[in-house]
CSV table of C-alpha atoms in Angstrom, one decimal:
chain,number,residue,atom,x,y,z
A,9,MET,CA,52.9,158.1,100.7
A,10,ASP,CA,54.5,160.8,98.3
A,11,THR,CA,53.2,159.1,95.5
A,12,GLN,CA,54.0,162.5,93.1
A,13,ALA,CA,57.5,162.3,94.0
A,14,LEU,CA,57.7,158.2,93.6
A,15,GLU,CA,56.1,158.9,90.0
A,16,GLN,CA,58.8,161.8,89.2
A,17,THR,CA,61.4,159.8,90.1
A,18,ALA,CA,60.3,156.4,87.9
A,19,ARG,CA,59.9,159.1,84.9
A,20,ALA,CA,63.3,160.1,85.4
A,21,MET,CA,64.4,156.8,85.5
A,22,ILE,CA,63.1,155.7,81.7
A,23,ALA,CA,63.2,159.3,80.2
A,24,ASP,CA,64.7,160.0,77.0
A,25,GLY,CA,65.9,156.8,75.9
A,26,LYS,CA,68.3,156.6,79.4
A,27,GLY,CA,68.6,153.3,81.3
A,28,LEU,CA,70.0,151.7,84.1
A,29,LEU,CA,73.7,150.4,85.1
A,30,ALA,CA,73.5,147.4,87.2
A,31,ILE,CA,76.5,147.2,89.5
A,32,ASP,CA,74.8,145.4,92.7
A,33,GLU,CA,77.2,142.1,92.4
A,34,SER,CA,77.4,140.6,95.9
A,35,THR,CA,81.1,140.9,97.6
A,36,PRO,CA,81.5,136.6,96.4
A,37,THR,CA,80.3,137.2,93.0
A,38,CYS,CA,82.4,140.7,92.6
A,39,GLY,CA,85.3,138.0,93.7
A,40,LYS,CA,84.4,135.4,91.3
A,41,ARG,CA,84.7,138.1,88.4
A,42,PHE,CA,87.9,139.8,89.9
A,43,ALA,CA,89.6,136.1,90.0
A,44,ASP,CA,89.4,135.8,86.0
A,45,TYR,CA,91.5,138.6,85.8
A,46,GLY,CA,94.0,138.0,88.8
A,47,ILE,CA,92.5,141.2,90.9
A,48,ASP,CA,92.5,140.7,94.2
A,49,ASN,CA,88.7,140.9,96.2
A,50,THR,CA,90.1,143.6,98.1
A,51,GLU,CA,87.5,146.6,99.3
A,52,ASP,CA,90.1,149.0,97.7
A,53,ASN,CA,89.9,146.9,94.6
A,54,ARG,CA,86.1,146.9,94.4
A,55,ARG,CA,85.8,150.7,95.5
A,56,ASP,CA,88.4,151.5,92.8
A,57,TYR,CA,86.3,149.6,90.0
A,58,ARG,CA,83.0,150.6,91.0
A,59,ALA,CA,84.6,154.4,91.2
A,60,LEU,CA,85.3,154.1,87.7
A,61,LEU,CA,82.2,152.8,86.5
A,62,LEU,CA,80.4,155.8,88.2
A,63,SER,CA,82.8,158.5,87.9
A,64,THR,CA,82.6,157.8,83.9
A,65,PRO,CA,82.6,161.0,81.9
A,66,GLY,CA,79.4,161.6,80.2
A,67,LEU,CA,77.7,158.3,81.7
A,68,GLY,CA,74.8,160.6,83.1
A,69,GLU,CA,73.9,161.1,79.6
A,70,ASN,CA,73.1,157.6,78.5
A,71,VAL,CA,72.3,156.1,82.4
A,72,SER,CA,69.8,157.8,84.0
A,73,GLY,CA,70.9,155.4,87.6
A,74,ALA,CA,72.8,152.8,89.1
A,75,ILE,CA,71.8,149.8,91.3
A,76,LEU,CA,74.1,149.5,93.9
A,77,TYR,CA,75.0,146.8,96.8
A,78,ASP,CA,74.6,148.0,100.2
A,79,GLU,CA,78.7,148.1,100.5
A,80,THR,CA,78.8,150.5,97.6
A,81,LEU,CA,76.3,152.7,98.8
A,82,ARG,CA,77.9,153.2,101.7
A,83,MET,CA,81.7,153.9,100.4
A,84,THR,CA,83.4,157.1,99.5
A,85,THR,CA,86.1,157.4,96.7
A,86,ALA,CA,89.3,157.4,97.7
A,87,GLU,CA,89.3,161.1,97.6
A,88,GLY,CA,87.1,161.0,100.4
A,89,VAL,CA,83.6,161.6,98.9
A,90,ALA,CA,80.6,159.5,99.3
A,91,PHE,CA,79.3,157.4,96.5
A,92,ALA,CA,75.6,158.9,96.8
A,93,ARG,CA,77.1,162.1,96.1
A,94,MET,CA,79.8,161.5,93.3
A,95,MET,CA,76.8,159.8,91.6
A,96,GLN,CA,74.3,162.8,92.0
A,97,ASP,CA,76.9,165.2,90.7
A,98,HIS,CA,77.2,163.2,87.6
A,99,GLY,CA,73.5,163.2,86.9
A,100,ILE,CA,73.0,159.4,88.0
A,101,ILE,CA,70.3,158.6,91.0
A,102,PRO,CA,71.2,156.2,93.4
A,103,GLY,CA,69.7,152.9,93.5
A,104,ILE,CA,70.1,150.0,95.6
A,105,LYS,CA,69.7,145.9,95.7
A,106,VAL,CA,67.6,144.9,98.8
A,107,ASP,CA,66.7,141.4,98.5
A,108,THR,CA,69.2,138.8,100.5
A,109,GLY,CA,69.1,136.7,97.4
A,110,ALA,CA,67.3,133.5,96.0
A,111,LYS,CA,67.4,130.5,98.3
A,112,ASP,CA,65.2,127.1,98.0
A,113,LEU,CA,61.7,126.9,98.0
A,114,ALA,CA,60.5,124.3,100.5
A,115,GLY,CA,58.7,121.2,99.4
A,116,HIS,CA,60.0,122.4,95.6
A,117,PRO,CA,62.5,120.8,94.7
A,118,GLY,CA,64.8,122.7,91.8
A,119,GLU,CA,63.0,126.3,92.7
A,120,LYS,CA,63.8,129.4,94.3
A,121,VAL,CA,62.1,131.8,96.4
A,122,THR,CA,64.0,135.8,97.1
A,123,GLU,CA,64.2,136.3,100.5
A,124,GLY,CA,64.7,139.4,102.8
A,125,LEU,CA,61.9,141.1,104.0
A,126,ASP,CA,62.3,140.7,107.5
A,127,GLY,CA,64.0,144.1,108.6
A,128,LEU,CA,63.4,145.5,105.3
A,129,ARG,CA,61.3,148.7,106.5
A,130,GLU,CA,64.3,149.8,108.4
A,131,ARG,CA,66.7,149.3,105.6
A,132,LEU,CA,65.1,151.3,103.7
A,133,ALA,CA,64.3,154.2,106.0
A,134,GLU,CA,68.5,154.0,106.2
A,135,TYR,CA,69.1,153.5,102.3
A,136,HIS,CA,66.7,157.0,102.0
A,137,ASP,CA,69.0,158.6,104.1
A,138,MET,CA,72.1,157.4,102.1
A,139,GLY,CA,70.5,159.1,99.3
A,140,ALA,CA,68.7,156.1,97.3
A,141,ARG,CA,65.6,157.1,95.5
A,142,PHE,CA,65.1,153.3,93.9
A,143,ALA,CA,65.9,149.7,94.9
A,144,LYS,CA,65.6,146.0,93.3
A,145,TRP,CA,64.4,142.8,94.2
A,146,ARG,CA,65.4,139.9,91.6
A,147,ALA,CA,63.3,136.4,92.0
A,148,VAL,CA,64.0,133.8,89.8
A,149,ILE,CA,61.6,131.2,87.3
A,150,THR,CA,63.4,128.2,86.3
A,151,ILE,CA,61.4,126.4,83.2
A,152,GLY,CA,62.1,122.4,83.6
A,153,ASP,CA,59.9,119.5,83.6
A,154,GLY,CA,57.3,120.2,85.4
A,155,LEU,CA,58.5,123.4,86.5
A,156,PRO,CA,57.5,126.7,87.1
A,157,SER,CA,54.9,125.4,90.0
A,158,ARG,CA,51.9,127.6,91.2
A,159,GLY,CA,53.5,127.4,94.2
A,160,CYS,CA,57.3,129.3,93.0
A,161,TYR,CA,54.6,131.3,90.7
A,162,ALA,CA,52.6,132.5,94.1
A,163,ALA,CA,55.9,132.6,96.1
A,164,ASN,CA,57.6,135.0,94.5
A,165,ALA,CA,54.9,137.0,93.2
A,166,HIS,CA,53.9,137.9,96.9
A,167,ALA,CA,57.3,138.6,98.0
A,168,LEU,CA,58.0,141.2,94.9
A,169,ALA,CA,54.6,143.0,96.0
A,170,ARG,CA,55.6,143.2,99.9
A,171,TYR,CA,58.8,144.5,98.6
A,172,ALA,CA,57.1,146.9,96.4
A,173,ALA,CA,54.6,148.4,99.1
A,174,LEU,CA,57.5,148.7,101.4
A,175,CYS,CA,59.5,150.6,98.9
A,176,GLN,CA,57.0,153.2,98.1
A,177,GLU,CA,56.3,153.3,102.0
A,178,ALA,CA,59.7,154.6,102.3
A,179,GLY,CA,59.9,157.0,99.3
A,180,ILE,CA,61.8,154.6,97.2
A,181,VAL,CA,60.4,153.5,93.9
A,182,PRO,CA,60.8,149.7,93.5
A,183,ILE,CA,61.9,148.1,90.7
A,184,VAL,CA,60.3,144.5,90.5
A,185,GLU,CA,62.3,141.9,88.6
A,186,PRO,CA,60.9,138.3,88.1
A,187,GLU,CA,63.8,136.8,86.2
A,188,VAL,CA,62.7,133.9,83.6
A,189,LEU,CA,66.0,132.0,83.6
A,190,LEU,CA,67.6,131.2,80.3
A,191,ASP,CA,68.3,128.2,81.4
A,192,GLY,CA,67.0,124.8,79.6
A,193,ASP,CA,66.3,124.0,76.1
A,194,HIS,CA,62.5,124.9,76.0
A,195,ASP,CA,61.2,126.7,73.0
A,196,ILE,CA,60.3,129.9,72.7
A,197,ASP,CA,56.6,129.2,72.8
A,198,ARG,CA,57.3,127.7,76.0
A,199,CYS,CA,59.1,131.0,77.4
A,200,TYR,CA,56.3,133.2,76.5
A,201,ALA,CA,53.6,130.9,78.3
A,202,VAL,CA,56.4,131.0,81.5
A,203,THR,CA,56.8,135.0,81.4
A,204,GLU,CA,53.0,135.6,80.5
A,205,GLU,CA,52.1,133.8,83.5
A,206,THR,CA,55.0,135.0,85.6
A,207,LEU,CA,53.7,138.6,85.0
A,208,THR,CA,50.0,138.2,85.3
A,209,ARG,CA,50.2,136.9,88.7
A,210,LEU,CA,52.9,139.8,89.8
A,211,PHE,CA,50.5,142.3,88.6
A,212,ALA,CA,47.6,140.9,90.5
A,213,GLU,CA,49.7,140.5,93.8
A,214,LEU,CA,51.1,143.9,93.0
A,215,ARG,CA,47.5,145.1,93.2
A,216,ASP,CA,46.3,143.3,96.1
A,217,GLN,CA,49.3,144.9,98.1
A,218,ASN,CA,48.2,148.6,97.1
A,219,VAL,CA,51.3,149.4,95.2
A,220,HIS,CA,51.0,152.2,93.1
A,221,LEU,CA,51.8,151.5,89.9
A,222,PRO,CA,52.9,154.5,88.3
A,223,GLY,CA,55.6,155.0,91.0
A,224,LEU,CA,57.6,151.2,90.0
A,225,ILE,CA,59.5,150.2,87.4
A,226,LEU,CA,59.4,146.6,85.7
A,227,LYS,CA,62.4,144.6,85.0
A,228,ALA,CA,61.5,141.8,82.5
A,229,SER,CA,62.9,139.3,80.8
A,230,MET,CA,62.9,139.1,77.0
A,231,VAL,CA,61.1,136.1,75.6
A,232,LEU,CA,64.0,134.1,74.0
A,233,PRO,CA,64.2,130.1,74.1
A,234,GLY,CA,66.3,128.5,76.5
A,235,LYS,CA,70.1,128.6,75.6
A,236,ASN,CA,70.3,124.9,74.7
A,237,ALA,CA,67.3,124.9,72.6
A,238,ALA,CA,67.8,123.1,69.5
A,239,GLN,CA,66.0,126.1,67.7
A,240,GLN,CA,67.2,129.7,68.2
A,241,ALA,CA,64.7,132.7,67.1
A,242,ASP,CA,66.0,135.9,65.3
A,243,MET,CA,65.5,139.2,66.5
A,244,ARG,CA,62.4,140.0,64.9
A,245,GLU,CA,61.0,137.0,66.6
A,246,VAL,CA,62.2,137.5,69.8
A,247,ALA,CA,61.0,141.1,69.7
A,248,ALA,CA,57.7,140.1,68.4
A,249,ALA,CA,56.9,137.5,71.4
A,250,THR,CA,58.1,140.0,74.0
A,251,LEU,CA,56.1,142.9,72.4
A,252,ARG,CA,52.8,140.6,72.4
A,253,CYS,CA,53.7,139.4,76.1
A,254,LEU,CA,54.0,142.4,77.5
A,255,TYR,CA,50.9,143.9,76.1
A,256,ALA,CA,48.9,141.0,77.5
A,257,THR,CA,50.4,141.4,81.1
A,258,VAL,CA,51.7,145.2,81.9
A,259,PRO,CA,49.1,147.7,82.8
A,260,ALA,CA,49.0,151.3,81.1
A,261,SER,CA,50.2,152.8,84.3
A,262,VAL,CA,53.6,151.3,84.8
A,263,PRO,CA,55.7,154.0,83.2
A,264,GLY,CA,58.8,152.0,81.9
A,265,VAL,CA,60.1,148.2,81.2
A,266,ALA,CA,64.0,148.0,81.9
A,267,PHE,CA,65.1,144.6,80.3
A,268,LEU,CA,67.6,142.7,81.8
A,269,SER,CA,70.4,141.0,79.1
A,270,GLY,CA,69.9,137.8,81.2
A,271,GLY,CA,73.1,136.2,79.7
A,272,GLN,CA,73.0,137.5,76.4
A,273,SER,CA,76.2,138.8,74.5
A,274,ASN,CA,76.7,142.7,74.7
A,275,GLU,CA,75.6,143.4,71.2
A,276,ASP,CA,72.5,141.3,71.1
A,277,ALA,CA,70.9,142.4,74.2
A,278,THR,CA,71.7,145.7,72.4
A,279,ALA,CA,70.1,144.8,69.3
A,280,HIS,CA,67.0,142.8,70.7
A,281,LEU,CA,66.1,146.2,73.0
A,282,ASP,CA,66.4,148.0,69.5
A,283,ALA,CA,64.1,145.4,67.6
A,284,MET,CA,61.5,146.0,70.3
A,285,ASN,CA,61.5,149.5,70.0
A,286,ARG,CA,61.5,149.8,66.0
A,287,LEU,CA,58.9,147.5,65.6
A,288,ASP,CA,56.7,148.8,68.3
A,289,GLY,CA,57.3,152.3,66.9
A,290,GLY,CA,56.5,154.2,70.4
A,291,ARG,CA,53.0,153.0,70.2
A,292,ALA,CA,53.4,151.2,73.9
A,293,PRO,CA,52.3,153.1,76.8
A,294,TRP,CA,55.4,152.3,78.5
A,295,LYS,CA,58.8,153.1,77.8
A,296,LEU,CA,61.3,149.9,76.8
A,297,THR,CA,65.3,150.6,78.2
A,298,PHE,CA,67.8,148.6,79.4
A,299,SER,CA,68.9,147.6,83.3
A,300,TYR,CA,72.3,145.6,82.3
A,301,ALA,CA,75.0,144.6,84.1
A,302,ARG,CA,77.5,142.6,82.2
A,303,ALA,CA,75.9,143.9,78.8
A,304,LEU,CA,77.4,147.1,79.9
A,305,GLN,CA,80.2,146.8,82.2
A,306,GLN,CA,81.8,143.7,80.7
A,307,PRO,CA,83.8,145.5,78.1
A,308,ALA,CA,85.2,148.1,81.1
A,309,LEU,CA,86.5,145.2,83.4
A,310,ASP,CA,87.9,143.5,80.4
A,311,ILE,CA,90.4,146.8,79.7
A,312,TRP,CA,90.6,147.5,83.4
A,313,ARG,CA,92.0,144.2,85.0
A,314,GLY,CA,93.0,146.3,88.3
A,315,GLU,CA,95.4,148.7,86.3
A,316,ALA,CA,95.3,152.7,87.2
A,317,GLY,CA,96.4,153.1,83.6
A,318,ASN,CA,93.7,151.3,81.8
A,319,VAL,CA,91.2,153.6,83.4
A,320,ASP,CA,90.4,155.9,80.7
A,321,LYS,CA,90.2,153.2,78.1
A,322,ALA,CA,87.7,151.5,80.4
A,323,GLN,CA,85.6,154.2,80.9
A,324,ALA,CA,85.6,154.8,77.2
A,325,ALA,CA,84.3,151.2,77.0
A,326,LEU,CA,81.3,151.6,79.1
A,327,ALA,CA,80.5,154.9,77.9
A,328,HIS,CA,80.5,153.3,74.3
A,329,ARG,CA,78.2,150.6,75.4
A,330,ALA,CA,75.8,153.3,77.4
A,331,ARG,CA,75.6,155.2,74.1
A,332,CYS,CA,74.8,152.1,72.1
A,333,ASN,CA,71.9,151.3,74.4
A,334,ARG,CA,70.5,154.6,74.6
A,335,ALA,CA,70.5,154.2,70.7
A,336,ALA,CA,68.7,151.0,71.1
A,337,ALA,CA,66.2,152.7,73.7
A,338,GLN,CA,65.1,155.2,70.7
A,339,GLY,CA,65.1,152.7,68.4
A,340,ARG,CA,68.0,154.1,66.5
A,341,TYR,CA,70.8,151.8,67.2
A,342,ASP,CA,72.8,150.7,64.1
A,343,PRO,CA,75.6,147.8,64.4
A,344,ALA,CA,78.2,149.8,62.9
A,345,GLN,CA,78.1,151.9,65.9
A,346,GLU,CA,80.1,149.0,67.5
A,347,LYS,CA,83.1,150.4,65.9
A,348,GLN,CA,82.9,153.6,67.1
A,349,VAL,CA,84.4,153.5,70.6
A,350,ALA,CA,85.8,156.8,71.8
């Protein structure tokens, strides 16, 4: 295992306020999003949409890498250029989602465990040969009556650690993503307790599996009340609770924490990230940045709608969101920027 190369890639992924664009939706999920706009879920339309995103002028100035779905990494543009090559030409590191989805956890009604370890070593070797230099595995943790269970914590932490070890063996930086879902009416204190337990168990498993912590990225949930909670929290409260949780659980050797948006609005995801960086003032041992899907790409999809004539405006919308989020990762976001779409 080349730990130096892993560390170099991990640092590049979170350098200078840059973050990650997640476009790793499965074919069925992409189809659901397209259906809202009357776009046929064909391979050509998926290719054109993802090429639109990844070829956005200047995107590499604010986004260090993009997480792809298997189909996307294997694609070429309409001009015959491999997507991985196109990304590298734009200064964007290719990444790949490698889990096969969250499935029902046997014996634990209402809980999930993420699968995909079978054959992963061989898939990672192929992905590395195709140009991928980082990967992502997402676990989901549900808060509810008596949930999460000890079994759910343990199963997902172990799977994440096994995946991370296999990634590093293949020369690929693992993103470990234990997402605590926003579904429910729990308060912010309950979310804090579950997130703290989730991360504590995760890092214990990562150590047990001899994962090299300077060569991975944590993709974390923000500490937020459930979306149906009677009392929501303001920006500073969310920022303070999230930072407190990270300081309690995340080793200093981890180079970066890239937050998921978790169903927040585009602007809220950006503002929460900014609030954390302003409150922390750069004291944390890890960089705090973004790894957003809808919170980055949704405005582009809203404009594109499958029409070639809308590509330029759609790319401008994506570039704008990327600039706003890079500013937030540096603690320099101003809501007035929302009016400055190029």
